[in-house]
XYZ file of N, CA, C and O in Angstrom:
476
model
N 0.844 -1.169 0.000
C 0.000 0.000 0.000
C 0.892 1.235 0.000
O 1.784 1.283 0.847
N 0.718 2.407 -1.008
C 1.276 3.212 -0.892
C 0.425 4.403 -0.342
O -0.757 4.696 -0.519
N 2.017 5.345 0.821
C 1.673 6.226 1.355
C 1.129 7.339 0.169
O 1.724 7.425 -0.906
N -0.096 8.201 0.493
C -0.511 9.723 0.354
C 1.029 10.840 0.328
O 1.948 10.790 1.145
N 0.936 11.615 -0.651
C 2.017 12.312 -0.162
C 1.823 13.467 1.076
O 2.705 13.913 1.810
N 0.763 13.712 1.063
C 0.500 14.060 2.477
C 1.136 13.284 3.729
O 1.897 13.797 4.550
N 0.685 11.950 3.729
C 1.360 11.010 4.474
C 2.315 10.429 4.992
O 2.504 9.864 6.069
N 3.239 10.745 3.586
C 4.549 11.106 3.390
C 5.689 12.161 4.488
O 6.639 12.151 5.270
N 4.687 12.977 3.784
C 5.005 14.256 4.693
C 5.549 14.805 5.486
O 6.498 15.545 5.744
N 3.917 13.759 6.219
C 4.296 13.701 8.059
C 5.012 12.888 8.192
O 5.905 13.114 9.008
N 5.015 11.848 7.652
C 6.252 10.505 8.421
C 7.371 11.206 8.389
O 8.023 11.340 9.425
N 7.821 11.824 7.083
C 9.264 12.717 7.355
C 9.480 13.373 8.114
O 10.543 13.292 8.728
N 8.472 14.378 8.407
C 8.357 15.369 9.713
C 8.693 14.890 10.819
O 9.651 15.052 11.575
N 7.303 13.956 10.821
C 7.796 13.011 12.218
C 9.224 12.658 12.358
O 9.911 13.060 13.297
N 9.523 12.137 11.704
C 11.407 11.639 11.927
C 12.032 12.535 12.358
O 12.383 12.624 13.534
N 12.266 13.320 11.500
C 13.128 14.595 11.766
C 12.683 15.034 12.994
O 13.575 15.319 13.794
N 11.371 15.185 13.413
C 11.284 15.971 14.649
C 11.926 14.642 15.807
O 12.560 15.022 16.791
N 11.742 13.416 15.626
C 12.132 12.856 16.899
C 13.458 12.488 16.459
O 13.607 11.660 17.358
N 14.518 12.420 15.835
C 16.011 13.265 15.393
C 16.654 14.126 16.043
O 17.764 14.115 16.575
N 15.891 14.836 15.957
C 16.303 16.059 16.606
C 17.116 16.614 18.180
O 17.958 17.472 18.447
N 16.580 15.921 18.722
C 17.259 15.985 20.111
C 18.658 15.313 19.926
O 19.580 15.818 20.566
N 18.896 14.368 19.226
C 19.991 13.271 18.803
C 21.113 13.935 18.283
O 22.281 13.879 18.668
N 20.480 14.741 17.114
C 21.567 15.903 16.298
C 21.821 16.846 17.422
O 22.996 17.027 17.744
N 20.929 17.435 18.026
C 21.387 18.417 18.855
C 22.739 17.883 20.086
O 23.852 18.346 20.334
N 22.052 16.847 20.568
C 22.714 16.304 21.939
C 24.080 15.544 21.594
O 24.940 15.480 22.472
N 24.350 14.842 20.068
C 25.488 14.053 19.609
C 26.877 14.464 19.661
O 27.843 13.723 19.844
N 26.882 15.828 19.466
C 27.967 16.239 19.692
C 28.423 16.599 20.928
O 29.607 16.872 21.127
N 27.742 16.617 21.613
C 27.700 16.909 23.037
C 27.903 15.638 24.174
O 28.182 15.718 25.370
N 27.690 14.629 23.456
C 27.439 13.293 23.969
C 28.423 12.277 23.915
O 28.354 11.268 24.616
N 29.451 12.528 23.010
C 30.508 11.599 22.702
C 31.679 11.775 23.053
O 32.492 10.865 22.894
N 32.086 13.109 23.673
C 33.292 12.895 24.420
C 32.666 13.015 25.782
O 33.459 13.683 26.445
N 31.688 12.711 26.479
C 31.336 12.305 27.900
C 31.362 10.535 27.292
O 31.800 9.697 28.080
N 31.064 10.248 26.433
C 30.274 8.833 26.269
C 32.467 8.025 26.042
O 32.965 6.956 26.397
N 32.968 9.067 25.427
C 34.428 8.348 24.997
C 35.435 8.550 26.785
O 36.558 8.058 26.893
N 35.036 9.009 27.494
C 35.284 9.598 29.376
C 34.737 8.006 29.404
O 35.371 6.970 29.205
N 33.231 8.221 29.748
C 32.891 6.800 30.600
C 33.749 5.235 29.931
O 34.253 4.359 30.634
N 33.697 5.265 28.373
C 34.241 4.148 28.028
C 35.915 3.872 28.388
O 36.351 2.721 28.383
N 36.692 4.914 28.663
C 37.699 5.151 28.849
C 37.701 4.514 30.718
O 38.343 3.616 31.264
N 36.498 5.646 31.315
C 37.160 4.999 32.895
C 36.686 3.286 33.594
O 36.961 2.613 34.587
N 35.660 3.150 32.112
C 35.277 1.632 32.335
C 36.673 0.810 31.719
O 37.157 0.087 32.591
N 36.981 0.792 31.182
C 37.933 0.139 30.031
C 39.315 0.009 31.261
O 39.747 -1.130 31.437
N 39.936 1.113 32.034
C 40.680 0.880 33.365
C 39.842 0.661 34.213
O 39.342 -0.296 33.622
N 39.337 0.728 34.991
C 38.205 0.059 35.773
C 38.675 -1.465 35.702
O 39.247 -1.866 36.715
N 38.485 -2.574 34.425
C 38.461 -3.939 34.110
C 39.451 -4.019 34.092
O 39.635 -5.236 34.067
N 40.679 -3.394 34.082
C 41.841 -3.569 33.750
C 42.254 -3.331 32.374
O 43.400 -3.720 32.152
N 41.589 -2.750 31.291
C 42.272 -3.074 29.546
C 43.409 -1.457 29.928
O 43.181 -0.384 30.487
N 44.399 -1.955 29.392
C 45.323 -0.794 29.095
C 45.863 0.215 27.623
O 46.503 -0.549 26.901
N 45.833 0.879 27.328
C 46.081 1.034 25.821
C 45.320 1.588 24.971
O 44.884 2.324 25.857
N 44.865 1.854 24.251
C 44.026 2.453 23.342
C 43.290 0.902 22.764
O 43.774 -0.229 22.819
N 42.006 1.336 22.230
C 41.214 -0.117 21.803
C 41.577 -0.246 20.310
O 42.247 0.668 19.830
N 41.267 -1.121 19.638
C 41.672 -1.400 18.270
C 40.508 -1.018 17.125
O 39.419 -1.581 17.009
N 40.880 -0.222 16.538
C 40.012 0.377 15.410
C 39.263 -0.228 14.695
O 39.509 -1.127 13.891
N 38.161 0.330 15.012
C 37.082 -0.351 14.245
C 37.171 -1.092 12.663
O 37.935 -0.472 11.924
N 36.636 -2.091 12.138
C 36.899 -2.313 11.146
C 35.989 -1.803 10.001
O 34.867 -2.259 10.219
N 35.991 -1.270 9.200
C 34.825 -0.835 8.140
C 34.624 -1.284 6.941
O 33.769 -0.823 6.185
N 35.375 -2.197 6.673
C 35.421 -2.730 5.429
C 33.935 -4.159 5.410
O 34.194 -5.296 5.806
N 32.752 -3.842 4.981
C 32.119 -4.898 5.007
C 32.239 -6.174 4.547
O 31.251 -6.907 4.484
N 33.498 -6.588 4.166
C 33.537 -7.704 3.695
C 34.613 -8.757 4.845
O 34.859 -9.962 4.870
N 35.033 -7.616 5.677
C 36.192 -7.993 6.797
C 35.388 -8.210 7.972
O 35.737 -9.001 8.849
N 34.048 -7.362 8.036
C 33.444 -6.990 9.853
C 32.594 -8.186 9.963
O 32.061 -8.908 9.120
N 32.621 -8.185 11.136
C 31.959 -9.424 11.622
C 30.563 -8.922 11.453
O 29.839 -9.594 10.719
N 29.927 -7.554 12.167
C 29.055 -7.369 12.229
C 28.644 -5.856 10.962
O 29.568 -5.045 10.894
N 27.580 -5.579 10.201
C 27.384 -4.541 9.460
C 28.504 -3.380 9.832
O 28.147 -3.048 10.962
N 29.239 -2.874 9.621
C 29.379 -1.206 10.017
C 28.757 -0.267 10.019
O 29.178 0.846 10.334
N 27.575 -0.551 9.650
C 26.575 0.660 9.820
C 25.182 -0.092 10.468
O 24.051 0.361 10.292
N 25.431 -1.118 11.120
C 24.418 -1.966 11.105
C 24.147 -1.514 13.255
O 25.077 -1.128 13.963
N 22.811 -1.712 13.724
C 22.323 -1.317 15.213
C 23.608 -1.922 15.797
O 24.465 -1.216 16.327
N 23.704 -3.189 15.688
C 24.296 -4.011 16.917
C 25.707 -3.607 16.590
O 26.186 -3.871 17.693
N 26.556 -3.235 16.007
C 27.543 -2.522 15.763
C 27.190 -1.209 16.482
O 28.293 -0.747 16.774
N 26.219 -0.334 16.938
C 26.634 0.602 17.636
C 26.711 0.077 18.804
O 27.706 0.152 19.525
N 25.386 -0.648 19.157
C 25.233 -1.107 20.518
C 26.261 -1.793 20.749
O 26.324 -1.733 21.977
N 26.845 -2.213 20.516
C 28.410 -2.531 21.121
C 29.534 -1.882 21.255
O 30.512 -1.947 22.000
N 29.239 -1.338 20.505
C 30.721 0.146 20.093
C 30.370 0.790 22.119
O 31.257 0.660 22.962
N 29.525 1.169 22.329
C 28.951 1.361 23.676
C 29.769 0.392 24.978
O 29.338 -0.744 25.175
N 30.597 0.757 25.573
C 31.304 -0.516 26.513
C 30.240 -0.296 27.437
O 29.392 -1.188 27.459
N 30.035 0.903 28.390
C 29.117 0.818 29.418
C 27.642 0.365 29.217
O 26.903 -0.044 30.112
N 27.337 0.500 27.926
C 26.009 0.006 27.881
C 26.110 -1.729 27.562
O 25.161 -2.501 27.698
N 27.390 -2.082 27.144
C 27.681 -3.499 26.943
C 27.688 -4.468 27.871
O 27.415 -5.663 27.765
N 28.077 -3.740 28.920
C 28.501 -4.093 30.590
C 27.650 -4.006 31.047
O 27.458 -4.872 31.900
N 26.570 -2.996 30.865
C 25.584 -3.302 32.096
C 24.568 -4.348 31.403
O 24.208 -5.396 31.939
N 24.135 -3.874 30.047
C 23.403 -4.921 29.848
C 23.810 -6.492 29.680
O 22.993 -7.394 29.864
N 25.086 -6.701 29.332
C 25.617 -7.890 29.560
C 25.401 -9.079 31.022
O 25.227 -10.274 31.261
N 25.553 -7.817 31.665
C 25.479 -8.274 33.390
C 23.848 -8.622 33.826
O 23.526 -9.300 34.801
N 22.785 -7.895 32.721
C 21.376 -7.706 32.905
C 20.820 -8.864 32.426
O 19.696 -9.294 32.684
N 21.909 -9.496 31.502
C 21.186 -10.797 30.543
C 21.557 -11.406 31.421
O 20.773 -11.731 32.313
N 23.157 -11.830 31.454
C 23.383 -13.076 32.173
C 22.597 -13.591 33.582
O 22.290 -14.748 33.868
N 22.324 -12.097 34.536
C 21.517 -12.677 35.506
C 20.192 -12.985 35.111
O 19.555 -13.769 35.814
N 19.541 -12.367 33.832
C 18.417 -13.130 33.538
C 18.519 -14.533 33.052
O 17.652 -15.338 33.393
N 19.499 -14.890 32.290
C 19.515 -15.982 32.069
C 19.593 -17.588 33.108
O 19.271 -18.762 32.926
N 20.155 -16.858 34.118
C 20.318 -18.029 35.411
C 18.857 -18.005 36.061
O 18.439 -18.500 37.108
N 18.346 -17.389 35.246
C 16.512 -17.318 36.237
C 15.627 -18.519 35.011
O 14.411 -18.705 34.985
N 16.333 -18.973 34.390
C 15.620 -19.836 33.432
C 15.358 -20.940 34.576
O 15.996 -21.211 35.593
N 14.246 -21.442 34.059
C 13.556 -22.465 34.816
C 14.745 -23.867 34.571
O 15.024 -24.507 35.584
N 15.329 -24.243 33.375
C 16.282 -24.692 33.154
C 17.436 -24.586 33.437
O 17.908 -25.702 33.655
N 17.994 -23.969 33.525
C 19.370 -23.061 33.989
C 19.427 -23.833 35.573
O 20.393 -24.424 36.055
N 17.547 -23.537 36.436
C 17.821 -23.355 37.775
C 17.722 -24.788 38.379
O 18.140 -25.034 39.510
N 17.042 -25.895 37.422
C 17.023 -26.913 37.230
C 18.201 -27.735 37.459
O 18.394 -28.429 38.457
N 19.055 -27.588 36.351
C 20.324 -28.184 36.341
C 20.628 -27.705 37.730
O 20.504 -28.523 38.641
N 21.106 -26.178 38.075
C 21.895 -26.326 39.261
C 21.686 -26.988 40.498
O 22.662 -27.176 41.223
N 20.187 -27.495 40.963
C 19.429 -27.860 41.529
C 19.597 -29.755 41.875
O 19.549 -30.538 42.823
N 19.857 -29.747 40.086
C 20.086 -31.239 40.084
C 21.596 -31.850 39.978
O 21.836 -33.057 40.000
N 22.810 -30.568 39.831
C 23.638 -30.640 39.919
C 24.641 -30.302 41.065
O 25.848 -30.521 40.955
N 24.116 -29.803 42.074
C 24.917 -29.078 42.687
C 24.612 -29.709 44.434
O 23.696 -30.416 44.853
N 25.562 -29.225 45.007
C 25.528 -30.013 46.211
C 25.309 -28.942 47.379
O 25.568 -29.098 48.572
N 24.760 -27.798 46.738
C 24.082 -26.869 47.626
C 23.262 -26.919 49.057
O 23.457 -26.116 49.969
N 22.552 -27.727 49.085
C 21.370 -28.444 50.018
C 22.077 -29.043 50.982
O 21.725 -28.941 52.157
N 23.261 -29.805 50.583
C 23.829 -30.631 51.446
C 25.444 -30.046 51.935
O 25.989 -30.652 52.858
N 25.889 -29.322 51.539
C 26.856 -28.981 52.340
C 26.557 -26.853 52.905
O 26.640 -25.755 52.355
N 26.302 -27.259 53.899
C 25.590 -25.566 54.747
C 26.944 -24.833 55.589
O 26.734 -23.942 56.412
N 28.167 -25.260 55.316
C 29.232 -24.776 55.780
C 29.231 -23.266 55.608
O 29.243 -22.513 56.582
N 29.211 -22.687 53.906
C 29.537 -21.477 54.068
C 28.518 -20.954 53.627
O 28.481 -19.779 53.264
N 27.377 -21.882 53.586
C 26.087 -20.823 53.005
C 25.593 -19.877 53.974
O 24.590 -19.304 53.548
N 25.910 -19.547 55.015
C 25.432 -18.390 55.866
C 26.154 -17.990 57.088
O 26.023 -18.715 58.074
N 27.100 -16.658 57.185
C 27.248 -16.613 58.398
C 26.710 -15.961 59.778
O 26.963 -15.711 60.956
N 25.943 -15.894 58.916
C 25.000 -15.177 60.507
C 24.828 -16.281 61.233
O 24.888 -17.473 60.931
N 24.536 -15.549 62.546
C 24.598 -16.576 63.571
C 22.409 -17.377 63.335
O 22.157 -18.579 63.419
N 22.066 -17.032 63.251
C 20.565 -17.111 62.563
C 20.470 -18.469 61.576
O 19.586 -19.321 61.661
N 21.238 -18.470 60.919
C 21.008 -19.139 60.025
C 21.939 -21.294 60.478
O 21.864 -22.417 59.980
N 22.742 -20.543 61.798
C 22.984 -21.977 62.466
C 22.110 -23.153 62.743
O 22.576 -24.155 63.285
């Protein structure tokens, strides 16, 4: 189905208007955003400058112009959400299963608590 050019229009409008804060704020945003990746990057220990992106699409693993190529280019947002999956992932009913059926949790209470409460 094709859009009305009226319809048109607005979808462009629309874009551009929710754009906008992005263009405005981008330049403003990337040497705070290249700070945090920098004091995360010592933080973990990496030393050195990171290794340049690759752009050649026939070399990159992932698009160079493609989402998940930014969203990664992002260390702090990599890290936290990294840390956001993995603990979701140990909440799998499976995940909690295995450990359950693997693990000797239940039966050895040595260091599972030191409060005196839990003696």
């Amino acid at each position: 189905m094709a859009l009305t050019p009226t319809l048109q229009r607005a979808t462009a409008l629309g874009t551009q208007l929710a754009l906008a804060p992005w263009r405005l704020l981008g330049p403003l945003a990337g040497p705070v955003r290249r700070d945090i990746a920098d004091d995360m990057r010592r933080a973990i220990g990496l030393r050195g400058e990171p290794a340049p992106p690759v752009t050649d699409p026939e070399a990159a693993f992932l698009d160079p112009d493609g989402v998940a190529r930014q969203v990664h280019a992002d260390l702090g947002a990599m890290l936290i959400g990294g840390v956001g999956a993995l603990l979701l992932q140990t909440l799998h009913p499976l995940v909690m299963a295995g450990v359950a059926e693997h693990s000797r949790y239940k039966e050895d209470r040595r260091d599972a608590c030191s409060a005196p409460r839990c003696s």
